[in-house]
Each structure stands twice: as structure tokens, then as C-alpha cells.
Amino acid sequence: MQRFIFLRVLQSIVALLVISAVVFALARVTGDPVAILLPEDASPKVVEQVREKWGLDQPIYVQYARYIGNFVTGDFGEAWAYGGVPITELIARRLPNTIYLASFAWIVSAAIALPIGVLVAVKKDSAFDWAGKIVALIGQSAPSFAIGLILMWIFAVILGWLPTSGNADGFKSIILPGVALGYYNVAAVMRLTRSSMLEVLDTEYVKLARIKGMPERKVIWKHCFRNALIVPFTYMGLIGAVLLTGSVVIETVFVWPGLGDLAIDAIRNRDFPVIQSIVILFAAFYIFINLMVDVMYAYLNPRIRY
């Protein structure tokens, strides 16, 4: 087990280093950062001073090594387009909003998908089952921004029940972006729960419980549901990372003040340090959650350690 964990941690570190190197290189392919920061008529002396200030006069490998060293210590540098504000300060303001949104979407996914997945499995081939399949198909086919716009049009524009953007209205503000972000995963978890339930319903111990006269509700929720949760819960551990890193589009649509919205602003302003920091931070979140899921799964299923 220790060897397995060591190898997975090593793989995670290598993956994060590769991602950081690619992001660092791509950020500089678009052009000279100094040319973006300064007006066209800037004097050579000013250009040289700016290069020296931001460390852009150093070789690219020196810049990368220094960036990684600072990143590990929590120093993400300064934001070019925000008056030199420390990037850690910008992220600290926005990260709680992104975590809040992702957590709400995760809860929505679990609260809706698990019970409906059980019900459509129990009522296989019924009208309820077919309705569930249609809902799942729509959820996995439609992009999240389209779902968000439809929800906004119905509940904010037509009915006027919920706000269209921002987070000034408290809990009401998170309902539309949270549901829009979680809807895709509702569909995926519902389908996984349905297929797992159908497998469990066909097992011998479930048939034996029914023969003994155990109430159907107890058979479903005590025997079937518990044993069918392994696959959906494993997937839900992974979608925690997906929700956290996949909120960029939804945050933009609903003007939610999170890291995704900050990333889009940084792209518009060509603020490379902010873009790099957010992308690497998202990658670190995703890799870490995947690592935790792999370790947990290896603990539960010793066969995959080898």
C-alpha cells in the first residue's frame, strides 16, 4: 500500500510539473508580455526597467524555475492588470465563492441523482424510467452554459423569482448557477446509480430477502441501495474536482465572482501571471482529488494496488 501511494504521489507531482511547464510556455507564445503591458511609444529605458522589475530579462528556464519555487511557497507573484496586487490576495477573495458554488452543485447532484436513480431502476421500463432516460440524455448532451441560459430565462426573466447574476442576494443567487453546474452530473450519477441498482437487484441475496417476505422498501433501501453506492460514490468523488475546475463558463454566464470569472478577466487583460496561477491551481485541485480517490479505492479494493 505504501509503495502504491508513493508511486501515485510521484505521478501526481510529475503531472503537475508538466502542466505548469506547458502553461508557462503557452503564456509566452502569444507575444512579449512587456509589449502588452506598456504603450507602443514607451521608451527603451522604461521597457528595460519593466523587464527587470518582472524578471522578464532572465532566460526562460530561469523564469520558470523561479516561478515554481515561488509557487510552492505560496507566492504567485503580482497581477499585471490589477495594479500589482498580489495574486494570492485576488485568489483568496474569489476561491471561497468557487468552492461554495462547486459544493452546492455537488449537493444538488447527490440529492437529486441518487434517489431518482434508485426509483428508475426499481421501475425499469416504465414511463418513469423513460422520463429519467430523457432527462439524463438532455443533461449529458446540452452544454452547461445553455442550461444556465434557459434557467435564467425561465426563473429570472419570465417568473422573476431569482436574480440573474452576482451573489448580492444571498442563497437565492447561488440556486441558478449551482443547478446549471450540477445538472450534467445529475444525469451522469443518475445513470450510474440506475445501472448499479439493476445489477444488485438481480443478485441472489436480494431474491432471497424477497422470498423471506421482507418488505420491498426495506429490500430496496437497506440491501440494494447500500451495495449499489460504490460506483456512484467513486464517480462523485471525481466530479468534485470537475465541478471545482469546470465552473469557469457558469461563473461567466452568471457573473459569479469566483476564480473562473477572474480567469476570464485575466485572459481579456492578458494578465499571464494570474492565468498561470489559476490554471495550475485548478490542475492541483484536480490531481489532488484524483489522488485521494485512487488511494481510497486502493484501500477498499486491494487488487488494484499491484
C-alpha positions as a printed NumPy array, in Angstrom:
array([[  0.   ,   0.   ,   0.   ],
       [  2.829,   2.414,   0.864],
       [  4.529,   1.702,  -2.463],
       [  1.259,   2.325,  -4.316],
       [  0.722,   5.655,  -2.521],
       [  4.339,   6.705,  -3.163],
       [  4.038,   5.972,  -6.895],
       [  0.714,   7.812,  -7.181],
       [  2.102,  10.846,  -5.345],
       [  5.16 ,  10.817,  -7.621],
       [  2.933,  10.585, -10.714],
       [  0.853,  13.492,  -9.422],
       [  3.917,  15.684,  -8.885],
       [  5.246,  14.894, -12.375],
       [  1.837,  15.599, -13.927],
       [  1.598,  18.945, -12.151],
       [  5.121,  19.923, -13.245],
       [  4.336,  19.039, -16.867],
       [  1.101,  21.043, -16.768],
       [  2.847,  24.037, -15.203],
       [  5.601,  23.927, -17.846],
       [  3.081,  23.763, -20.7  ],
       [  1.007,  26.624, -19.266],
       [  4.13 ,  28.716, -18.643],
       [  5.31 ,  28.175, -22.231],
       [  1.902,  28.828, -23.82 ],
       [  1.542,  32.085, -21.903],
       [  4.659,  33.362, -23.652],
       [  3.849,  32.079, -27.127],
       [  1.23 ,  34.822, -27.541],
       [  3.847,  37.573, -27.574],
       [  6.129,  39.726, -25.478],
       [  4.428,  40.474, -22.127],
       [  6.177,  43.867, -21.92 ],
       [  4.673,  44.91 , -25.252],
       [  1.256,  44.134, -23.784],
       [  1.903,  45.974, -20.525],
       [  3.308,  49.188, -21.983],
       [  2.048,  51.624, -24.629],
       [  3.619,  51.475, -28.076],
       [  5.518,  54.739, -27.578],
       [  7.27 ,  53.59 , -24.372],
       [ 10.972,  54.454, -24.307],
       [ 13.602,  51.675, -24.383],
       [ 14.683,  52.664, -20.876],
       [ 11.167,  52.17 , -19.493],
       [ 10.871,  48.85 , -21.341],
       [ 14.133,  47.676, -19.79 ],
       [ 13.034,  48.763, -16.306],
       [  9.766,  46.846, -16.626],
       [ 11.586,  43.756, -17.868],
       [ 13.914,  43.902, -14.885],
       [ 11.057,  44.528, -12.421],
       [  9.083,  41.476, -13.535],
       [ 12.151,  39.303, -14.118],
       [ 11.469,  39.079, -17.851],
       [ 15.095,  39.851, -18.683],
       [ 16.138,  36.404, -17.441],
       [ 16.312,  33.229, -19.604],
       [ 13.004,  31.378, -19.869],
       [ 14.203,  28.397, -17.811],
       [ 15.323,  30.73 , -15.007],
       [ 11.918,  32.434, -15.05 ],
       [ 10.183,  29.056, -14.859],
       [ 12.372,  27.746, -12.031],
       [ 11.828,  30.925, -10.029],
       [  8.09 ,  30.808, -10.705],
       [  7.785,  27.207,  -9.48 ],
       [  9.884,  27.964,  -6.413],
       [  7.685,  30.926,  -5.52 ],
       [  4.503,  28.97 ,  -6.281],
       [  5.455,  26.192,  -3.869],
       [  5.92 ,  28.759,  -1.099],
       [  2.548,  30.37 ,  -1.845],
       [  3.932,  33.407,  -3.671],
       [  2.088,  33.556,  -7.007],
       [  3.557,  36.904,  -7.97 ],
       [  1.761,  40.162,  -8.746],
       [ -1.131,  40.798, -11.103],
       [ -0.1  ,  42.995, -14.017],
       [ -3.602,  44.218, -14.862],
       [ -4.638,  44.891, -11.259],
       [ -2.042,  47.474, -10.275],
       [  0.48 ,  44.986,  -8.902],
       [ -1.912,  43.465,  -6.36 ],
       [ -0.561,  40.12 ,  -5.041],
       [ -2.223,  37.255,  -6.893],
       [ -2.659,  35.348,  -3.64 ],
       [ -4.867,  38.206,  -2.446],
       [ -7.018,  38.05 ,  -5.599],
       [ -7.352,  34.282,  -5.299],
       [ -8.159,  34.485,  -1.586],
       [-11.089,  36.789,  -2.401],
       [-12.504,  34.571,  -5.153],
       [-11.694,  30.999,  -4.085],
       [-14.372,  30.758,  -1.333],
       [-17.063,  31.693,  -3.882],
       [-15.902,  28.983,  -6.293],
       [-15.787,  26.367,  -3.522],
       [-19.268,  27.448,  -2.382],
       [-20.648,  27.116,  -5.915],
       [-18.976,  23.739,  -6.541],
       [-20.133,  22.387,  -3.168],
       [-23.715,  23.464,  -3.813],
       [-23.633,  21.85 ,  -7.274],
       [-22.226,  18.636,  -5.751],
       [-25.004,  18.526,  -3.144],
       [-27.614,  19.137,  -5.859],
       [-26.127,  16.286,  -7.903],
       [-26.243,  13.853,  -4.981],
       [-29.624,  14.901,  -3.587],
       [-31.396,  14.605,  -6.942],
       [-29.497,  11.885,  -8.789],
       [-29.245,   9.157,  -6.136],
       [-32.954,   8.808,  -5.218],
       [-34.101,   9.212,  -8.826],
       [-31.525,   6.655,  -9.976],
       [-32.916,   4.179,  -7.456],
       [-36.521,   4.826,  -8.483],
       [-35.931,   4.474, -12.231],
       [-34.101,   1.19 , -11.582],
       [-36.94 ,  -0.17 ,  -9.453],
       [-39.476,   0.924, -12.081],
       [-37.45 ,  -0.335, -15.034],
       [-39.063,   0.134, -18.485],
       [-41.927,   2.154, -17.005],
       [-42.901,   5.672, -18.087],
       [-40.929,   6.961, -15.105],
       [-37.834,   5.092, -16.311],
       [-38.156,   6.501, -19.824],
       [-38.609,  10.02 , -18.443],
       [-35.435,   9.552, -16.398],
       [-33.538,   8.41 , -19.502],
       [-34.673,  11.51 , -21.4  ],
       [-33.638,  13.803, -18.541],
       [-30.237,  12.064, -18.394],
       [-29.783,  12.324, -22.168],
       [-30.54 ,  16.048, -22.13 ],
       [-28.244,  16.594, -19.165],
       [-25.297,  14.849, -20.811],
       [-25.893,  16.396, -24.244],
       [-26.631,  20.051, -23.5  ],
       [-23.698,  22.301, -22.548],
       [-23.86 ,  23.807, -19.081],
       [-23.995,  27.385, -20.366],
       [-27.1  ,  26.534, -22.436],
       [-28.783,  25.016, -19.38 ],
       [-27.806,  28.135, -17.438],
       [-29.285,  30.493, -20.028],
       [-32.538,  28.502, -20.159],
       [-32.846,  28.518, -16.363],
       [-32.075,  32.232, -16.278],
       [-34.716,  32.962, -18.926],
       [-37.423,  30.974, -17.119],
       [-36.803,  31.691, -13.443],
       [-35.216,  35.152, -13.612],
       [-36.624,  36.851, -16.708],
       [-40.119,  35.342, -17.052],
       [-41.02 ,  34.416, -13.472],
       [-38.745,  36.885, -11.708],
       [-38.155,  34.502,  -8.812],
       [-34.355,  34.505,  -8.808],
       [-31.572,  37.004,  -9.628],
       [-29.789,  36.779, -12.964],
       [-26.243,  37.441, -11.8  ],
       [-23.845,  38.159,  -8.963],
       [-24.049,  36.999,  -5.368],
       [-25.666,  40.014,  -3.699],
       [-28.95 ,  38.204,  -2.947],
       [-27.51 ,  35.558,  -0.645],
       [-28.734,  31.999,  -1.081],
       [-31.043,  32.971,  -3.954],
       [-28.005,  33.968,  -6.003],
       [-26.454,  30.505,  -5.999],
       [-29.528,  28.489,  -6.987],
       [-29.42 ,  29.054, -10.757],
       [-25.629,  28.743, -11.268],
       [-25.485,  25.793,  -8.851],
       [-28.248,  23.865, -10.614],
       [-26.816,  24.696, -14.052],
       [-23.358,  23.499, -12.991],
       [-24.657,  20.346, -11.314],
       [-27.201,  19.286, -13.936],
       [-24.725,  17.398, -16.121],
       [-23.556,  15.416, -13.12 ],
       [-27.143,  14.749, -12.046],
       [-27.586,  12.941, -15.343],
       [-24.314,  11.005, -15.044],
       [-24.804,   9.956, -11.4  ],
       [-28.419,   9.003, -12.075],
       [-27.389,   6.667, -14.899],
       [-24.617,   5.101, -12.818],
       [-26.964,   4.609,  -9.867],
       [-29.578,   3.034, -12.13 ],
       [-27.14 ,   0.569, -13.693],
       [-25.628,  -0.335, -10.29 ],
       [-29.08 ,  -0.843,  -8.785],
       [-30.143,  -3.106, -11.658],
       [-27.072,  -5.288, -11.071],
       [-27.755,  -5.531,  -7.337],
       [-31.47 ,  -6.208,  -7.827],
       [-30.552,  -9.316,  -9.817],
       [-28.311, -10.823,  -7.112],
       [-29.164, -13.95 ,  -5.143],
       [-29.241, -12.333,  -1.701],
       [-31.853,  -9.811,  -2.866],
       [-34.   , -12.595,  -4.279],
       [-33.604, -14.493,  -1.003],
       [-34.672, -11.437,   1.022],
       [-37.835, -11.167,  -1.062],
       [-38.585, -14.87 ,  -0.705],
       [-38.325, -14.495,   3.083],
       [-41.065, -11.874,   2.901],
       [-39.001,  -8.802,   3.732],
       [-40.882,  -5.566,   2.868],
       [-39.944,  -4.263,  -0.583],
       [-38.954,  -0.838,   0.731],
       [-36.52 ,  -2.433,   3.179],
       [-35.088,  -4.644,   0.429],
       [-34.517,  -1.63 ,  -1.811],
       [-33.033,   0.834,   0.665],
       [-31.262,  -1.476,   3.111],
       [-29.867,  -4.216,   0.88 ],
       [-29.801,  -2.819,  -2.654],
       [-29.06 ,   0.866,  -2.189],
       [-26.076,   0.378,   0.137],
       [-24.394,  -2.103,  -2.192],
       [-25.143,  -0.04 ,  -5.292],
       [-23.467,   3.095,  -3.927],
       [-19.841,   2.074,  -4.576],
       [-19.676,   3.09 ,  -8.25 ],
       [-21.723,   6.323,  -7.946],
       [-19.762,   7.443,  -4.889],
       [-16.435,   6.8  ,  -6.61 ],
       [-17.61 ,   8.909,  -9.537],
       [-18.933,  11.618,  -7.22 ],
       [-15.51 ,  11.907,  -5.657],
       [-14.117,  12.641,  -9.102],
       [-16.841,  15.113, -10.061],
       [-15.916,  17.169,  -7.022],
       [-12.775,  18.096,  -8.939],
       [-14.704,  18.522, -12.19 ],
       [-17.199,  20.889, -10.563],
       [-14.45 ,  22.934,  -8.955],
       [-12.431,  23.31 , -12.144],
       [-15.36 ,  23.343, -14.563],
       [-17.127,  26.367, -13.14 ],
       [-15.43 ,  28.878, -15.462],
       [-18.252,  29.033, -18.02 ],
       [-21.048,  29.103, -15.44 ],
       [-19.315,  31.822, -13.423],
       [-19.03 ,  33.88 , -16.599],
       [-22.685,  33.389, -17.579],
       [-23.977,  34.319, -14.118],
       [-21.208,  36.861, -13.327],
       [-20.395,  34.814, -10.24 ],
       [-17.329,  36.351,  -8.529],
       [-15.198,  33.212,  -8.406],
       [-11.897,  32.016,  -9.818],
       [-13.46 ,  31.211, -13.185],
       [-14.688,  34.773, -13.6  ],
       [-11.257,  36.043, -12.531],
       [ -9.611,  33.766, -15.113],
       [-11.759,  35.184, -17.927],
       [-10.928,  38.746, -16.841],
       [ -7.232,  37.848, -16.789],
       [ -7.466,  36.389, -20.3  ],
       [ -9.133,  39.56 , -21.58 ],
       [ -6.399,  41.67 , -19.982],
       [ -3.605,  39.243, -20.956],
       [ -2.517,  39.04 , -17.342],
       [ -0.285,  35.985, -17.721],
       [  0.704,  35.537, -14.046],
       [ -2.961,  35.395, -12.996],
       [ -3.851,  32.989, -15.823],
       [ -0.918,  30.713, -14.975],
       [ -1.718,  30.717, -11.27 ],
       [ -5.398,  29.861, -11.724],
       [ -4.769,  27.113, -14.292],
       [ -2.061,  25.485, -12.168],
       [ -4.208,  25.836,  -9.046],
       [ -7.156,  24.169, -10.806],
       [ -4.827,  21.412, -12.037],
       [ -3.517,  20.911,  -8.495],
       [ -7.069,  20.614,  -7.146],
       [ -7.995,  18.089,  -9.827],
       [ -4.853,  15.989,  -9.365],
       [ -5.15 ,  16.034,  -5.563],
       [ -8.792,  14.906,  -5.563],
       [ -7.999,  12.159,  -8.085],
       [ -5.119,  11.057,  -5.874],
       [ -7.393,  10.869,  -2.818],
       [ -9.996,   8.853,  -4.75 ],
       [ -7.33 ,   6.429,  -6.024],
       [ -5.911,   5.912,  -2.531],
       [ -9.369,   5.379,  -1.057],
       [-10.277,   2.924,  -3.816],
       [ -6.995,   1.041,  -3.35 ],
       [ -7.735,   0.764,   0.356],
       [-11.192,  -0.661,  -0.357],
       [-10.062,  -2.874,  -3.239],
       [ -6.522,  -4.283,  -2.615],
       [ -6.335,  -5.872,  -6.093],
       [ -5.627,  -2.548,  -7.829],
       [ -2.502,  -1.894,  -5.752],
       [ -0.468,  -4.264,  -7.885]])
